[in-house]
Amino acid sequence: IDTGDYIHVRNVIISGELDRGNDEGATFTGPNDPAKVARIDRANPFEGSTNIEVNDGDYVTIENLTLTGANAGLWVHNGSDAFTLGRMTVTDNTGFGIRLENSGTSTLADVTATNNGGDGIVLTGGSGLTTLDRIVATGNSGTGVSVSSSGAVVIDTITVTGNAGTGVSVSANGGSIDAYIVNN
């Protein structure tokens, strides 16, 4: 996805379910140069609008993008496994920024959730190993980062500031926490 601003008139759905499309096993990437931005604006802040939804989409990588202007920035759910998110900014959505529900192994690295109308980043019900590395959550109207997982969770660095709710909440079955920087 080249540098620029893109307005989407429909939700982007990535799924391995045949009735939703067969888009799993794919990589979606914006510019590799951090000075350049590919911004996807859903231009629909109302309930039901999502910038990107991964619904039972395995082996999906999304990186180097900015998601804005939806009710939900990024929603990964329904058993999506081997999901990778890298160098992403999810900002100014009226609901949550990023939500991973009942997903398998997931990696989030260099991810920023800012100024969303709900929680910044939520991981719930995951069954595989979830890795959070270099996460920033600022100015969200809910919790900055919330992790409630039945799988193992590895957290390397999370920075949270200015969120209306709790800065970081973690409840996991196993794993480790290397560093927190909390100033909520």
PDB file of C-alpha atoms in Angstrom, residues 42-123:
ATOM      1  CA  ARG A  42     -12.902   4.477   7.192  1.00  0.00           C
ATOM      2  CA  ALA A  43     -14.712   7.854   7.264  1.00  0.00           C
ATOM      3  CA  ASN A  44     -17.561   6.211   9.184  1.00  0.00           C
ATOM      4  CA  PRO A  45     -17.383   6.539  12.974  1.00  0.00           C
ATOM      5  CA  PHE A  46     -20.700   4.758  13.599  1.00  0.00           C
ATOM      6  CA  GLU A  47     -21.250   1.369  15.254  1.00  0.00           C
ATOM      7  CA  GLY A  48     -20.506  -1.546  12.935  1.00  0.00           C
ATOM      8  CA  SER A  49     -17.791   0.225  10.972  1.00  0.00           C
ATOM      9  CA  THR A  50     -14.337  -1.330  11.144  1.00  0.00           C
ATOM     10  CA  ASN A  51     -11.184  -0.340   9.320  1.00  0.00           C
ATOM     11  CA  ILE A  52      -9.884  -3.915   9.113  1.00  0.00           C
ATOM     12  CA  GLU A  53     -11.539  -7.079  10.417  1.00  0.00           C
ATOM     13  CA  VAL A  54      -9.682 -10.413  10.475  1.00  0.00           C
ATOM     14  CA  ASN A  55     -12.357 -13.098  10.933  1.00  0.00           C
ATOM     15  CA  ASP A  56     -10.909 -16.627  11.101  1.00  0.00           C
ATOM     16  CA  GLY A  57      -8.001 -15.426   8.985  1.00  0.00           C
ATOM     17  CA  ASP A  58      -4.846 -17.431   9.690  1.00  0.00           C
ATOM     18  CA  TYR A  59      -1.274 -16.419   8.797  1.00  0.00           C
ATOM     19  CA  VAL A  60      -2.120 -12.752   8.238  1.00  0.00           C
ATOM     20  CA  THR A  61       0.463  -9.968   8.625  1.00  0.00           C
ATOM     21  CA  ILE A  62      -0.502  -6.295   8.641  1.00  0.00           C
ATOM     22  CA  GLU A  63       2.236  -3.688   8.974  1.00  0.00           C
ATOM     23  CA  ASN A  64       3.276  -0.092   8.344  1.00  0.00           C
ATOM     24  CA  LEU A  65      -0.246   1.384   8.252  1.00  0.00           C
ATOM     25  CA  THR A  66      -2.310   3.991  10.105  1.00  0.00           C
ATOM     26  CA  LEU A  67      -5.982   3.134  10.709  1.00  0.00           C
ATOM     27  CA  THR A  68      -8.410   5.931  11.581  1.00  0.00           C
ATOM     28  CA  GLY A  69     -11.980   7.170  11.319  1.00  0.00           C
ATOM     29  CA  ALA A  70     -13.953   3.992  12.137  1.00  0.00           C
ATOM     30  CA  ASN A  71     -15.851   2.778  15.152  1.00  0.00           C
ATOM     31  CA  ALA A  72     -13.316  -0.063  15.488  1.00  0.00           C
ATOM     32  CA  GLY A  73      -9.775   0.275  14.186  1.00  0.00           C
ATOM     33  CA  LEU A  74      -8.665  -3.379  13.935  1.00  0.00           C
ATOM     34  CA  TRP A  75     -10.719  -6.393  15.048  1.00  0.00           C
ATOM     35  CA  VAL A  76      -9.113  -9.862  14.967  1.00  0.00           C
ATOM     36  CA  HIS A  77     -11.398 -12.700  16.073  1.00  0.00           C
ATOM     37  CA  ASN A  78     -12.981 -16.103  15.549  1.00  0.00           C
ATOM     38  CA  GLY A  79      -9.881 -18.272  15.895  1.00  0.00           C
ATOM     39  CA  SER A  80      -7.498 -16.261  13.712  1.00  0.00           C
ATOM     40  CA  ASP A  81      -4.084 -17.874  14.234  1.00  0.00           C
ATOM     41  CA  ALA A  82      -0.514 -16.785  13.443  1.00  0.00           C
ATOM     42  CA  PHE A  83      -1.515 -13.112  13.302  1.00  0.00           C
ATOM     43  CA  THR A  84       1.270 -10.498  13.141  1.00  0.00           C
ATOM     44  CA  LEU A  85       0.886  -6.747  13.523  1.00  0.00           C
ATOM     45  CA  GLY A  86       3.907  -4.473  13.093  1.00  0.00           C
ATOM     46  CA  ARG A  87       4.643  -0.745  13.033  1.00  0.00           C
ATOM     47  CA  MET A  88       1.002   0.275  13.179  1.00  0.00           C
ATOM     48  CA  THR A  89      -0.833   3.321  14.448  1.00  0.00           C
ATOM     49  CA  VAL A  90      -4.521   3.060  15.265  1.00  0.00           C
ATOM     50  CA  THR A  91      -5.944   6.476  16.113  1.00  0.00           C
ATOM     51  CA  ASP A  92      -9.105   8.535  16.397  1.00  0.00           C
ATOM     52  CA  ASN A  93     -11.637   5.703  16.166  1.00  0.00           C
ATOM     53  CA  THR A  94     -14.887   6.232  18.121  1.00  0.00           C
ATOM     54  CA  GLY A  95     -14.713   2.782  19.754  1.00  0.00           C
ATOM     55  CA  PHE A  96     -11.705   0.574  20.459  1.00  0.00           C
ATOM     56  CA  GLY A  97      -8.386   0.833  18.658  1.00  0.00           C
ATOM     57  CA  ILE A  98      -7.313  -2.838  18.442  1.00  0.00           C
ATOM     58  CA  ARG A  99      -9.144  -5.914  19.731  1.00  0.00           C
ATOM     59  CA  LEU A 100      -7.943  -9.534  19.469  1.00  0.00           C
ATOM     60  CA  GLU A 101     -10.604 -12.034  20.593  1.00  0.00           C
ATOM     61  CA  ASN A 102     -10.183 -15.796  20.847  1.00  0.00           C
ATOM     62  CA  SER A 103      -7.181 -15.777  18.556  1.00  0.00           C
ATOM     63  CA  GLY A 104      -4.264 -18.175  18.500  1.00  0.00           C
ATOM     64  CA  THR A 105      -0.600 -17.212  18.355  1.00  0.00           C
ATOM     65  CA  SER A 106      -0.253 -13.445  17.830  1.00  0.00           C
ATOM     66  CA  THR A 107       2.571 -10.913  17.737  1.00  0.00           C
ATOM     67  CA  LEU A 108       2.154  -7.153  18.088  1.00  0.00           C
ATOM     68  CA  ALA A 109       5.328  -5.070  17.760  1.00  0.00           C
ATOM     69  CA  ASP A 110       5.829  -1.310  17.399  1.00  0.00           C
ATOM     70  CA  VAL A 111       2.104  -0.636  17.761  1.00  0.00           C
ATOM     71  CA  THR A 112       0.551   2.662  18.891  1.00  0.00           C
ATOM     72  CA  ALA A 113      -3.092   3.114  19.904  1.00  0.00           C
ATOM     73  CA  THR A 114      -3.953   6.738  20.556  1.00  0.00           C
ATOM     74  CA  ASN A 115      -7.020   8.934  21.032  1.00  0.00           C
ATOM     75  CA  ASN A 116      -9.558   6.149  20.512  1.00  0.00           C
ATOM     76  CA  GLY A 117     -13.036   6.534  22.047  1.00  0.00           C
ATOM     77  CA  GLY A 118     -12.780   3.212  23.899  1.00  0.00           C
ATOM     78  CA  ASP A 119      -9.916   0.956  24.940  1.00  0.00           C
ATOM     79  CA  GLY A 120      -6.602   1.289  23.124  1.00  0.00           C
ATOM     80  CA  ILE A 121      -5.570  -2.390  22.804  1.00  0.00           C
ATOM     81  CA  VAL A 122      -7.536  -5.388  24.123  1.00  0.00           C
ATOM     82  CA  LEU A 123      -6.481  -9.049  23.953  1.00  0.00           C
TER      83      LEU A 123
END
